[in-house]
Amino acid sequence: MSIEGNDAQHQTLAPESRGGQIAVLIANYSSCFAVGLAVGGSIPLLSLIMERRGVSETLIGANTAMGSIGIICIAPFVPMIVRRFGLAPSVIAGIVLSVVSFLAMAIFDSLSAWFVLRPLYASGLGIHWIVSETWMNTVASNRNRGRIMAIYVTTIAAGMAAGPAILGMTGTEGYMPFAVFGAAILLAALPLALVARHAPQSQISGHGTPALLVRDAPTVFAAVVAVGLYSGVCFVFLPIYGLRSGMGEADAVFLLTAFLAGNLLFQVPIGWLADRINLRFLLLACAAVAITAPFLMAWAIDAPVALVVFMALWGGAVFAFYTVGITMLGQRFQADELAAANAAFVMTFEIANAIGPPVAGLAFRLWMPHGMMVLLVAIAAVLALIIIIRGVRR
C-alpha cells in the first residue's frame, strides 16, 4: 500500500475545506481535553470515596479494573456501531452513556451497583476514544499526521493532569464532584455536535481485535503493548520504587510527576519529527531512550535537577510510543479500515495496561527494588528488537 494511495483515500473522506479540517481538529481536541479532565478527576474521586466507605484495597483495585474491562469489551463492536450510526452520532451516544452511568454512581452507593456502572461508564468513554482517534486520523494526511496526533496526545495528557486539581477544589463529598465531572463529559459532546456535518461518510470494514494488528501491523502492535505496559506499571509502582530506593514520600511521588511532565513537553516536538523522518527510526530512537533512561536515573538519584531531566526525557520517549504508533496506524490502514484498526489499538493498550501492574509486582518480589526497572528496560528492548527485525525484513 503506497503512502500516496493512502493520502488519496484519506483526502476523499476528509472535510471539504481546510477550514472544515481545522474545525474538526479543534472540536476533537476540545472534546478530548474535557474527557481527559473528567477521567483524571473521576478515577481518584471514586477511589477516595470507596476508601472512605471502608472498602478493601483489593475491591478498590477490582472496581478500578472494571473500567479497563468495559473498554476491552466494547472495543471490538465500535466499528459495527460506527458502520450503523456514523462517526458523530456514535461518539455522542458514547458520551451520553458515560454521563448517565457516572451520575448514577452518585445516586447508587452500593458497591455492587458500581461494579455494573463502572464498566458502562468506561465503555462510553471507550467509544469516544476510538471514534475521536479514527476521525482525526481520517482528517490527517501523511504530511501532518504526526503533529495532529501529537497535539491530541498532549491535549489528553493536559486534561488528565487538570482533573486532580479540579477534584482538589470540589472535594470528594456529596454530589458536587459528580456534577462537575459529569458536566465536563457532557460538554465534550458539544464541539463534536457542531462539526457533525464534517464527519466522513465511509464504508467501515473489519473487526477490531489485537489479532488485526499482529497480522497487519506488528510494529504498531509492539509499540502499543509497550506503552500500555509502561502506563500500567509506572502509575502504580514508580512512586513505590522511589520509596524503596530510600527517597522521601514527596520526592517519590515527584518521580511520577516528572515522568508525566515529559508526556506534556515532548509529544508535539516528536510529532513534528514524525512528519519529517522515518517513523521506524523515530520509534527506535524513543525505545533507545527508554532503555537508557533508567540507568541514568539510578546514576542521578542524588542529583535532583538531573533526575528530573532524565525522568522527563524517559516519560516523553515512552509516551511517544503511543504518538508514533497511532501515526503509523493512520499510514498503514485505509480510511475504511481505520475504525477497526483503532479499536484493535485501544483494546491492545487496555489489555497491556491491565497486565502491567501484576507483572511488575512479581518483578518487585523477585528483586527488590530493581526488578521493576529491569522489566521496563526489557519491554523497551523487546520493542527495539522487533523494530530492527521488521526493518531488516522490509
mmCIF file of C-alpha atoms in Angstrom:
data_model
loop_
_atom_site.group_PDB
_atom_site.id
_atom_site.type_symbol
_atom_site.label_atom_id
_atom_site.label_comp_id
_atom_site.label_asym_id
_atom_site.label_seq_id
_atom_site.Cartn_x
_atom_site.Cartn_y
_atom_site.Cartn_z
ATOM 1 C CA MET A 1 0.000 0.000 0.000
ATOM 2 C CA SER A 2 1.663 3.239 -1.057
ATOM 3 C CA ILE A 3 1.694 6.382 1.009
ATOM 4 C CA GLU A 4 0.348 8.346 -1.921
ATOM 5 C CA GLY A 5 -2.603 5.992 -2.286
ATOM 6 C CA ASN A 6 -3.292 6.203 1.418
ATOM 7 C CA ASP A 7 -3.306 10.000 1.308
ATOM 8 C CA ALA A 8 -5.715 9.973 -1.599
ATOM 9 C CA GLN A 9 -8.050 7.691 0.294
ATOM 10 C CA HIS A 10 -7.976 9.969 3.349
ATOM 11 C CA GLN A 11 -8.500 13.111 1.323
ATOM 12 C CA THR A 12 -11.639 11.821 -0.338
ATOM 13 C CA LEU A 13 -13.160 11.239 3.081
ATOM 14 C CA ALA A 14 -11.921 14.406 4.798
ATOM 15 C CA PRO A 15 -13.922 17.636 5.193
ATOM 16 C CA GLU A 16 -14.395 19.607 2.004
ATOM 17 C CA SER A 17 -12.192 22.570 3.006
ATOM 18 C CA ARG A 18 -9.164 23.355 5.108
ATOM 19 C CA GLY A 19 -11.459 25.392 7.334
ATOM 20 C CA GLY A 20 -13.579 22.300 7.871
ATOM 21 C CA GLN A 21 -10.498 20.240 8.740
ATOM 22 C CA ILE A 22 -9.344 22.801 11.285
ATOM 23 C CA ALA A 23 -12.836 22.941 12.800
ATOM 24 C CA VAL A 24 -12.902 19.151 13.147
ATOM 25 C CA LEU A 25 -9.498 19.092 14.823
ATOM 26 C CA ILE A 26 -10.304 21.914 17.250
ATOM 27 C CA ALA A 27 -13.602 20.203 18.119
ATOM 28 C CA ASN A 28 -11.890 16.882 18.751
ATOM 29 C CA TYR A 29 -9.092 18.467 20.780
ATOM 30 C CA SER A 30 -11.627 20.355 22.913
ATOM 31 C CA SER A 31 -13.705 17.232 23.406
ATOM 32 C CA CYS A 32 -10.678 15.102 24.294
ATOM 33 C CA PHE A 33 -9.451 17.684 26.810
ATOM 34 C CA ALA A 34 -12.850 17.623 28.534
ATOM 35 C CA VAL A 35 -12.885 13.824 28.635
ATOM 36 C CA GLY A 36 -9.279 13.740 29.881
ATOM 37 C CA LEU A 37 -10.201 16.168 32.655
ATOM 38 C CA ALA A 38 -13.163 14.017 33.670
ATOM 39 C CA VAL A 39 -11.099 10.812 33.660
ATOM 40 C CA GLY A 40 -8.214 12.421 35.553
ATOM 41 C CA GLY A 41 -10.627 13.585 38.260
ATOM 42 C CA SER A 42 -13.078 10.701 38.396
ATOM 43 C CA ILE A 43 -10.548 7.898 38.935
ATOM 44 C CA PRO A 44 -9.165 9.325 42.209
ATOM 45 C CA LEU A 45 -12.661 10.534 43.167
ATOM 46 C CA LEU A 46 -14.148 7.059 43.040
ATOM 47 C CA SER A 47 -11.126 5.501 44.750
ATOM 48 C CA LEU A 48 -11.227 8.023 47.605
ATOM 49 C CA ILE A 49 -14.969 7.563 48.109
ATOM 50 C CA MET A 50 -14.538 3.779 48.328
ATOM 51 C CA GLU A 51 -11.625 4.246 50.746
ATOM 52 C CA ARG A 52 -13.796 6.493 52.934
ATOM 53 C CA ARG A 53 -16.540 3.868 52.942
ATOM 54 C CA GLY A 54 -14.124 1.236 54.212
ATOM 55 C CA VAL A 55 -13.881 -0.781 51.009
ATOM 56 C CA SER A 56 -10.805 -3.016 50.956
ATOM 57 C CA GLU A 57 -7.822 -2.249 48.741
ATOM 58 C CA THR A 58 -8.482 -5.426 46.772
ATOM 59 C CA LEU A 59 -12.048 -4.412 45.942
ATOM 60 C CA ILE A 60 -10.980 -0.852 45.097
ATOM 61 C CA GLY A 61 -8.464 -2.283 42.647
ATOM 62 C CA ALA A 62 -11.033 -4.691 41.239
ATOM 63 C CA ASN A 63 -13.598 -1.928 40.739
ATOM 64 C CA THR A 64 -10.995 0.260 39.015
ATOM 65 C CA ALA A 65 -10.101 -2.648 36.741
ATOM 66 C CA MET A 66 -13.744 -2.826 35.632
ATOM 67 C CA GLY A 67 -13.055 0.324 33.625
ATOM 68 C CA SER A 68 -10.473 -1.480 31.510
ATOM 69 C CA ILE A 69 -12.805 -4.453 31.163
ATOM 70 C CA GLY A 70 -15.574 -2.176 29.895
ATOM 71 C CA ILE A 71 -13.299 -0.703 27.207
ATOM 72 C CA ILE A 72 -11.925 -4.110 26.215
ATOM 73 C CA CYS A 73 -15.466 -5.468 25.855
ATOM 74 C CA ILE A 74 -16.847 -2.548 23.806
ATOM 75 C CA ALA A 75 -13.830 -2.036 21.523
ATOM 76 C CA PRO A 76 -14.484 -4.918 19.086
ATOM 77 C CA PHE A 77 -18.025 -3.628 18.481
ATOM 78 C CA VAL A 78 -17.165 0.021 17.848
ATOM 79 C CA PRO A 79 -16.598 -0.470 14.082
ATOM 80 C CA MET A 80 -20.059 -2.044 13.844
ATOM 81 C CA ILE A 81 -21.573 0.850 15.840
ATOM 82 C CA VAL A 82 -19.878 3.409 13.587
ATOM 83 C CA ARG A 83 -20.929 1.490 10.478
ATOM 84 C CA ARG A 84 -24.539 1.544 11.658
ATOM 85 C CA PHE A 85 -24.829 5.087 13.042
ATOM 86 C CA GLY A 86 -21.864 7.102 11.714
ATOM 87 C CA LEU A 87 -18.890 8.720 13.455
ATOM 88 C CA ALA A 88 -20.515 11.752 15.092
ATOM 89 C CA PRO A 89 -23.711 10.056 16.408
ATOM 90 C CA SER A 90 -21.625 7.152 17.760
ATOM 91 C CA VAL A 91 -19.244 9.309 19.762
ATOM 92 C CA ILE A 92 -22.071 11.499 21.095
ATOM 93 C CA ALA A 93 -24.013 8.392 22.151
ATOM 94 C CA GLY A 94 -20.908 7.125 23.953
ATOM 95 C CA ILE A 95 -20.648 10.411 25.855
ATOM 96 C CA VAL A 96 -24.302 10.246 26.887
ATOM 97 C CA LEU A 97 -23.840 6.665 28.137
ATOM 98 C CA SER A 98 -20.835 7.769 30.202
ATOM 99 C CA VAL A 99 -22.635 10.745 31.732
ATOM 100 C CA VAL A 100 -25.691 8.717 32.726
ATOM 101 C CA SER A 101 -23.579 5.913 34.218
ATOM 102 C CA PHE A 102 -21.289 8.309 36.080
ATOM 103 C CA LEU A 103 -24.142 10.309 37.611
ATOM 104 C CA ALA A 104 -25.864 7.055 38.561
ATOM 105 C CA MET A 105 -22.825 6.220 40.703
ATOM 106 C CA ALA A 106 -23.577 9.351 42.745
ATOM 107 C CA ILE A 107 -27.111 8.103 43.369
ATOM 108 C CA PHE A 108 -26.441 4.406 43.996
ATOM 109 C CA ASP A 109 -23.818 3.967 46.714
ATOM 110 C CA SER A 110 -23.974 0.170 46.595
ATOM 111 C CA LEU A 111 -20.594 -1.319 45.644
ATOM 112 C CA SER A 112 -22.407 -3.973 43.622
ATOM 113 C CA ALA A 113 -24.081 -1.239 41.579
ATOM 114 C CA TRP A 114 -20.702 0.387 40.995
ATOM 115 C CA PHE A 115 -19.366 -2.886 39.601
ATOM 116 C CA VAL A 116 -22.117 -2.666 36.967
ATOM 117 C CA LEU A 117 -21.953 1.081 36.359
ATOM 118 C CA ARG A 118 -18.144 1.405 36.201
ATOM 119 C CA PRO A 119 -17.726 -0.653 33.001
ATOM 120 C CA LEU A 120 -20.697 1.129 31.400
ATOM 121 C CA TYR A 121 -19.101 4.479 32.224
ATOM 122 C CA ALA A 122 -15.773 3.359 30.766
ATOM 123 C CA SER A 123 -17.282 1.739 27.679
ATOM 124 C CA GLY A 124 -18.927 5.030 26.718
ATOM 125 C CA LEU A 125 -15.568 6.767 27.065
ATOM 126 C CA GLY A 126 -14.025 3.927 25.064
ATOM 127 C CA ILE A 127 -16.354 4.702 22.159
ATOM 128 C CA HIS A 128 -15.270 8.344 22.354
ATOM 129 C CA TRP A 129 -11.599 7.302 22.496
ATOM 130 C CA ILE A 130 -11.762 5.070 19.425
ATOM 131 C CA VAL A 131 -14.027 7.254 17.314
ATOM 132 C CA SER A 132 -12.196 10.527 18.009
ATOM 133 C CA GLU A 133 -8.841 8.980 17.109
ATOM 134 C CA THR A 134 -10.352 7.472 13.968
ATOM 135 C CA TRP A 135 -11.880 10.804 12.984
ATOM 136 C CA MET A 136 -8.626 12.732 13.462
ATOM 137 C CA ASN A 137 -6.588 10.120 11.617
ATOM 138 C CA THR A 138 -9.065 10.292 8.744
ATOM 139 C CA VAL A 139 -8.731 14.079 8.544
ATOM 140 C CA ALA A 140 -4.921 13.899 8.658
ATOM 141 C CA SER A 141 -2.593 13.306 5.733
ATOM 142 C CA ASN A 142 0.871 11.807 5.830
ATOM 143 C CA ARG A 143 2.286 15.342 5.683
ATOM 144 C CA ASN A 144 0.808 16.417 9.028
ATOM 145 C CA ARG A 145 -0.397 13.253 10.765
ATOM 146 C CA GLY A 146 2.390 13.208 13.349
ATOM 147 C CA ARG A 147 1.685 16.772 14.503
ATOM 148 C CA ILE A 148 -2.080 16.225 14.571
ATOM 149 C CA MET A 149 -1.855 13.088 16.700
ATOM 150 C CA ALA A 150 0.872 14.576 18.940
ATOM 151 C CA ILE A 151 -1.331 17.571 19.772
ATOM 152 C CA TYR A 152 -4.152 15.124 20.524
ATOM 153 C CA VAL A 153 -1.980 13.092 22.940
ATOM 154 C CA THR A 154 -0.805 16.313 24.617
ATOM 155 C CA THR A 155 -4.387 17.543 24.938
ATOM 156 C CA ILE A 156 -5.497 14.331 26.647
ATOM 157 C CA ALA A 157 -2.488 14.474 28.987
ATOM 158 C CA ALA A 158 -3.231 18.101 29.882
ATOM 159 C CA GLY A 159 -6.842 17.241 30.676
ATOM 160 C CA MET A 160 -5.844 14.295 32.865
ATOM 161 C CA ALA A 161 -3.337 16.497 34.703
ATOM 162 C CA ALA A 162 -6.021 19.135 35.330
ATOM 163 C CA GLY A 163 -8.563 16.601 36.636
ATOM 164 C CA PRO A 164 -6.993 16.033 40.084
ATOM 165 C CA ALA A 165 -6.549 19.796 40.508
ATOM 166 C CA ILE A 166 -10.285 20.295 39.887
ATOM 167 C CA LEU A 167 -11.021 17.489 42.342
ATOM 168 C CA GLY A 168 -8.944 19.351 44.925
ATOM 169 C CA MET A 169 -11.315 22.308 44.561
ATOM 170 C CA THR A 170 -14.595 20.350 44.540
ATOM 171 C CA GLY A 171 -13.660 17.875 47.257
ATOM 172 C CA THR A 172 -14.983 14.321 47.324
ATOM 173 C CA GLU A 173 -18.093 14.850 49.457
ATOM 174 C CA GLY A 174 -21.647 14.988 48.134
ATOM 175 C CA TYR A 175 -22.884 15.423 44.587
ATOM 176 C CA MET A 176 -20.727 18.394 43.581
ATOM 177 C CA PRO A 177 -17.725 16.456 42.170
ATOM 178 C CA PHE A 178 -20.049 14.152 40.235
ATOM 179 C CA ALA A 179 -21.898 17.155 38.821
ATOM 180 C CA VAL A 180 -18.668 18.904 37.781
ATOM 181 C CA PHE A 181 -17.051 15.917 36.089
ATOM 182 C CA GLY A 182 -20.349 14.762 34.620
ATOM 183 C CA ALA A 183 -20.762 18.228 33.104
ATOM 184 C CA ALA A 184 -17.227 18.007 31.695
ATOM 185 C CA ILE A 185 -18.099 14.755 29.919
ATOM 186 C CA LEU A 186 -21.371 16.178 28.637
ATOM 187 C CA LEU A 187 -19.627 19.298 27.348
ATOM 188 C CA ALA A 188 -17.321 17.010 25.369
ATOM 189 C CA ALA A 189 -20.288 16.258 23.099
ATOM 190 C CA LEU A 190 -20.945 19.897 22.196
ATOM 191 C CA PRO A 191 -17.953 20.633 19.911
ATOM 192 C CA LEU A 192 -18.411 17.318 18.123
ATOM 193 C CA ALA A 193 -22.099 18.046 17.531
ATOM 194 C CA LEU A 194 -21.121 21.386 15.976
ATOM 195 C CA VAL A 195 -18.884 19.687 13.400
ATOM 196 C CA ALA A 196 -21.018 16.592 12.845
ATOM 197 C CA ARG A 197 -21.704 17.629 9.231
ATOM 198 C CA HIS A 198 -17.973 17.314 8.510
ATOM 199 C CA ALA A 199 -17.831 13.671 9.624
ATOM 200 C CA PRO A 200 -16.552 11.481 6.774
ATOM 201 C CA GLN A 201 -19.068 9.143 5.220
ATOM 202 C CA SER A 202 -17.266 5.886 4.586
ATOM 203 C CA GLN A 203 -17.860 2.172 4.489
ATOM 204 C CA ILE A 204 -16.350 0.900 7.726
ATOM 205 C CA SER A 205 -14.852 -2.544 7.288
ATOM 206 C CA GLY A 206 -13.160 -5.062 9.517
ATOM 207 C CA HIS A 207 -13.434 -6.222 13.129
ATOM 208 C CA GLY A 208 -11.191 -4.618 15.733
ATOM 209 C CA THR A 209 -9.181 -7.080 17.836
ATOM 210 C CA PRO A 210 -5.463 -7.241 18.664
ATOM 211 C CA ALA A 211 -5.117 -10.045 16.097
ATOM 212 C CA LEU A 212 -5.653 -7.428 13.375
ATOM 213 C CA LEU A 213 -2.530 -5.542 14.468
ATOM 214 C CA VAL A 214 -0.480 -8.702 14.990
ATOM 215 C CA ARG A 215 -1.278 -9.767 11.435
ATOM 216 C CA ASP A 216 -1.109 -6.472 9.562
ATOM 217 C CA ALA A 217 0.958 -4.079 11.713
ATOM 218 C CA PRO A 218 3.177 -5.944 14.194
ATOM 219 C CA THR A 219 5.411 -2.926 14.875
ATOM 220 C CA VAL A 220 2.362 -0.842 15.817
ATOM 221 C CA PHE A 221 1.165 -3.733 17.989
ATOM 222 C CA ALA A 222 4.539 -3.892 19.765
ATOM 223 C CA ALA A 223 4.540 -0.110 20.331
ATOM 224 C CA VAL A 224 1.070 -0.008 21.884
ATOM 225 C CA VAL A 225 1.796 -3.067 24.058
ATOM 226 C CA ALA A 226 4.936 -1.341 25.314
ATOM 227 C CA VAL A 227 3.231 1.950 26.193
ATOM 228 C CA GLY A 228 0.272 0.099 27.738
ATOM 229 C CA LEU A 229 2.601 -1.915 29.984
ATOM 230 C CA TYR A 230 4.599 1.183 30.913
ATOM 231 C CA SER A 231 1.451 3.148 31.716
ATOM 232 C CA GLY A 232 0.060 0.456 33.982
ATOM 233 C CA VAL A 233 3.362 -0.122 35.768
ATOM 234 C CA CYS A 234 4.545 3.465 36.248
ATOM 235 C CA PHE A 235 1.277 4.929 37.523
ATOM 236 C CA VAL A 236 1.153 2.286 40.243
ATOM 237 C CA PHE A 237 4.762 1.460 41.084
ATOM 238 C CA LEU A 238 7.039 4.368 40.179
ATOM 239 C CA PRO A 239 6.409 6.185 43.492
ATOM 240 C CA ILE A 240 6.815 2.875 45.331
ATOM 241 C CA TYR A 241 10.154 2.346 43.583
ATOM 242 C CA GLY A 242 11.252 5.767 44.837
ATOM 243 C CA LEU A 243 10.276 4.890 48.407
ATOM 244 C CA ARG A 244 12.022 1.528 48.270
ATOM 245 C CA SER A 245 15.125 3.287 46.904
ATOM 246 C CA GLY A 246 15.332 5.441 50.017
ATOM 247 C CA MET A 247 13.558 8.603 48.825
ATOM 248 C CA GLY A 248 11.075 10.556 50.923
ATOM 249 C CA GLU A 249 7.370 10.287 50.083
ATOM 250 C CA ALA A 250 7.145 13.702 48.400
ATOM 251 C CA ASP A 251 10.231 13.029 46.267
ATOM 252 C CA ALA A 252 8.969 9.565 45.353
ATOM 253 C CA VAL A 253 5.635 10.960 44.137
ATOM 254 C CA PHE A 254 7.509 13.660 42.226
ATOM 255 C CA LEU A 255 9.188 10.917 40.168
ATOM 256 C CA LEU A 256 5.806 10.203 38.600
ATOM 257 C CA THR A 257 5.104 13.923 38.149
ATOM 258 C CA ALA A 258 8.386 14.409 36.269
ATOM 259 C CA PHE A 259 7.728 11.283 34.188
ATOM 260 C CA LEU A 260 4.275 12.554 33.175
ATOM 261 C CA ALA A 261 5.628 16.053 32.513
ATOM 262 C CA GLY A 262 7.704 14.522 29.730
ATOM 263 C CA ASN A 263 4.478 13.475 28.049
ATOM 264 C CA LEU A 264 3.222 17.050 28.038
ATOM 265 C CA LEU A 265 6.519 18.612 26.958
ATOM 266 C CA PHE A 266 7.797 16.307 24.245
ATOM 267 C CA GLN A 267 4.873 14.945 22.235
ATOM 268 C CA VAL A 268 4.493 17.972 19.947
ATOM 269 C CA PRO A 269 8.220 18.068 19.056
ATOM 270 C CA ILE A 270 8.108 14.316 18.468
ATOM 271 C CA GLY A 271 5.028 14.755 16.259
ATOM 272 C CA TRP A 272 6.901 17.423 14.279
ATOM 273 C CA LEU A 273 9.751 14.934 13.777
ATOM 274 C CA ALA A 274 7.286 12.207 12.810
ATOM 275 C CA ASP A 275 6.248 14.272 9.787
ATOM 276 C CA ARG A 276 9.857 14.679 8.666
ATOM 277 C CA ILE A 277 11.817 11.497 9.360
ATOM 278 C CA ASN A 278 11.262 7.763 9.076
ATOM 279 C CA LEU A 279 8.745 6.640 11.695
ATOM 280 C CA ARG A 280 10.515 3.340 12.396
ATOM 281 C CA PHE A 281 13.757 5.171 13.066
ATOM 282 C CA LEU A 282 11.976 7.638 15.358
ATOM 283 C CA LEU A 283 10.276 4.819 17.263
ATOM 284 C CA LEU A 284 13.629 3.030 17.581
ATOM 285 C CA ALA A 285 15.246 6.215 18.917
ATOM 286 C CA CYS A 286 12.483 6.540 21.533
ATOM 287 C CA ALA A 287 12.985 2.896 22.527
ATOM 288 C CA ALA A 288 16.728 3.570 22.913
ATOM 289 C CA VAL A 289 15.980 6.477 25.260
ATOM 290 C CA ALA A 290 13.592 4.239 27.241
ATOM 291 C CA ILE A 291 16.345 1.616 27.569
ATOM 292 C CA THR A 292 18.972 4.134 28.669
ATOM 293 C CA ALA A 293 16.961 6.439 30.945
ATOM 294 C CA PRO A 294 16.528 4.049 33.920
ATOM 295 C CA PHE A 295 20.303 3.647 34.176
ATOM 296 C CA LEU A 296 20.762 7.432 34.034
ATOM 297 C CA MET A 297 18.024 7.800 36.636
ATOM 298 C CA ALA A 298 19.829 5.407 39.005
ATOM 299 C CA TRP A 299 23.056 7.368 38.486
ATOM 300 C CA ALA A 300 21.330 10.694 39.199
ATOM 301 C CA ILE A 301 19.244 9.552 42.165
ATOM 302 C CA ASP A 302 21.046 12.051 44.446
ATOM 303 C CA ALA A 303 21.143 14.898 41.878
ATOM 304 C CA PRO A 304 17.599 16.375 41.820
ATOM 305 C CA VAL A 305 17.915 18.534 38.704
ATOM 306 C CA ALA A 306 19.487 15.795 36.592
ATOM 307 C CA LEU A 307 16.954 13.294 37.920
ATOM 308 C CA VAL A 308 14.022 15.476 36.838
ATOM 309 C CA VAL A 309 15.533 15.924 33.362
ATOM 310 C CA PHE A 310 16.112 12.200 32.889
ATOM 311 C CA MET A 311 12.634 11.331 34.164
ATOM 312 C CA ALA A 312 11.015 13.827 31.783
ATOM 313 C CA LEU A 313 13.049 12.509 28.835
ATOM 314 C CA TRP A 314 12.058 8.974 29.797
ATOM 315 C CA GLY A 315 8.369 9.841 30.048
ATOM 316 C CA GLY A 316 8.449 11.732 26.745
ATOM 317 C CA ALA A 317 10.084 8.790 24.965
ATOM 318 C CA VAL A 318 7.710 6.216 26.455
ATOM 319 C CA PHE A 319 4.513 8.107 25.612
ATOM 320 C CA ALA A 320 5.938 8.736 22.146
ATOM 321 C CA PHE A 321 5.366 5.008 21.591
ATOM 322 C CA TYR A 322 1.669 5.946 21.532
ATOM 323 C CA THR A 323 2.111 9.072 19.403
ATOM 324 C CA VAL A 324 4.286 7.368 16.796
ATOM 325 C CA GLY A 325 2.227 4.171 16.941
ATOM 326 C CA ILE A 326 -1.085 5.938 16.244
ATOM 327 C CA THR A 327 0.632 7.893 13.445
ATOM 328 C CA MET A 328 1.895 4.654 11.881
ATOM 329 C CA LEU A 329 -1.602 3.219 12.249
ATOM 330 C CA GLY A 330 -3.033 6.054 10.157
ATOM 331 C CA GLN A 331 -0.446 5.479 7.449
ATOM 332 C CA ARG A 332 -0.830 1.714 7.400
ATOM 333 C CA PHE A 333 -4.619 1.412 7.187
ATOM 334 C CA GLN A 334 -7.014 2.908 4.668
ATOM 335 C CA ALA A 335 -9.856 5.124 5.827
ATOM 336 C CA ASP A 336 -12.482 2.386 5.755
ATOM 337 C CA GLU A 337 -10.221 0.175 7.911
ATOM 338 C CA LEU A 338 -9.280 2.809 10.472
ATOM 339 C CA ALA A 339 -12.173 2.259 12.894
ATOM 340 C CA ALA A 340 -11.356 -1.449 13.202
ATOM 341 C CA ALA A 341 -7.623 -0.753 13.454
ATOM 342 C CA ASN A 342 -8.171 1.933 16.095
ATOM 343 C CA ALA A 343 -10.430 -0.402 18.075
ATOM 344 C CA ALA A 344 -7.657 -3.006 17.996
ATOM 345 C CA PHE A 345 -5.142 -0.360 19.068
ATOM 346 C CA VAL A 346 -7.211 0.760 22.068
ATOM 347 C CA MET A 347 -8.094 -2.796 23.065
ATOM 348 C CA THR A 348 -4.422 -3.808 22.974
ATOM 349 C CA PHE A 349 -3.458 -0.798 25.099
ATOM 350 C CA GLU A 350 -6.047 -1.609 27.750
ATOM 351 C CA ILE A 351 -5.092 -5.293 27.931
ATOM 352 C CA ALA A 352 -1.420 -4.371 28.341
ATOM 353 C CA ASN A 353 -2.335 -1.678 30.865
ATOM 354 C CA ALA A 354 -4.195 -4.260 32.958
ATOM 355 C CA ILE A 355 -1.404 -6.859 32.733
ATOM 356 C CA GLY A 356 1.408 -4.460 33.647
ATOM 357 C CA PRO A 357 0.858 -3.927 37.403
ATOM 358 C CA PRO A 358 0.688 -7.592 38.487
ATOM 359 C CA VAL A 359 3.749 -8.437 36.371
ATOM 360 C CA ALA A 360 5.631 -5.505 37.898
ATOM 361 C CA GLY A 361 4.559 -6.628 41.366
ATOM 362 C CA LEU A 362 6.113 -10.028 40.698
ATOM 363 C CA ALA A 363 9.283 -8.352 39.400
ATOM 364 C CA PHE A 364 9.462 -6.339 42.638
ATOM 365 C CA ARG A 365 9.253 -9.509 44.680
ATOM 366 C CA LEU A 366 11.950 -11.246 42.653
ATOM 367 C CA TRP A 367 14.464 -8.389 43.002
ATOM 368 C CA MET A 368 13.649 -5.587 45.416
ATOM 369 C CA PRO A 369 13.550 -2.768 44.334
ATOM 370 C CA HIS A 370 15.260 -3.080 40.949
ATOM 371 C CA GLY A 371 13.088 -5.804 39.405
ATOM 372 C CA MET A 372 10.598 -3.245 38.107
ATOM 373 C CA MET A 373 13.336 -1.294 36.311
ATOM 374 C CA VAL A 374 14.667 -4.482 34.744
ATOM 375 C CA LEU A 375 11.157 -5.226 33.500
ATOM 376 C CA LEU A 376 10.766 -1.737 31.982
ATOM 377 C CA VAL A 377 14.157 -1.904 30.264
ATOM 378 C CA ALA A 378 13.249 -5.360 28.910
ATOM 379 C CA ILE A 379 9.946 -4.050 27.477
ATOM 380 C CA ALA A 380 11.729 -1.260 25.588
ATOM 381 C CA ALA A 381 14.470 -3.665 24.453
ATOM 382 C CA VAL A 382 11.924 -6.104 23.019
ATOM 383 C CA LEU A 383 10.247 -3.237 21.168
ATOM 384 C CA ALA A 384 13.609 -2.124 19.749
ATOM 385 C CA LEU A 385 14.374 -5.698 18.650
ATOM 386 C CA ILE A 386 11.013 -6.016 16.867
ATOM 387 C CA ILE A 387 11.560 -2.683 15.088
ATOM 388 C CA ILE A 388 15.006 -3.792 13.900
ATOM 389 C CA ILE A 389 13.791 -7.209 12.744
ATOM 390 C CA ARG A 390 10.819 -5.736 10.899
ATOM 391 C CA GLY A 391 13.038 -3.089 9.332
ATOM 392 C CA VAL A 392 15.502 -5.661 8.064
ATOM 393 C CA ARG A 393 12.716 -7.813 6.633
ATOM 394 C CA ARG A 394 11.159 -4.831 4.877
#
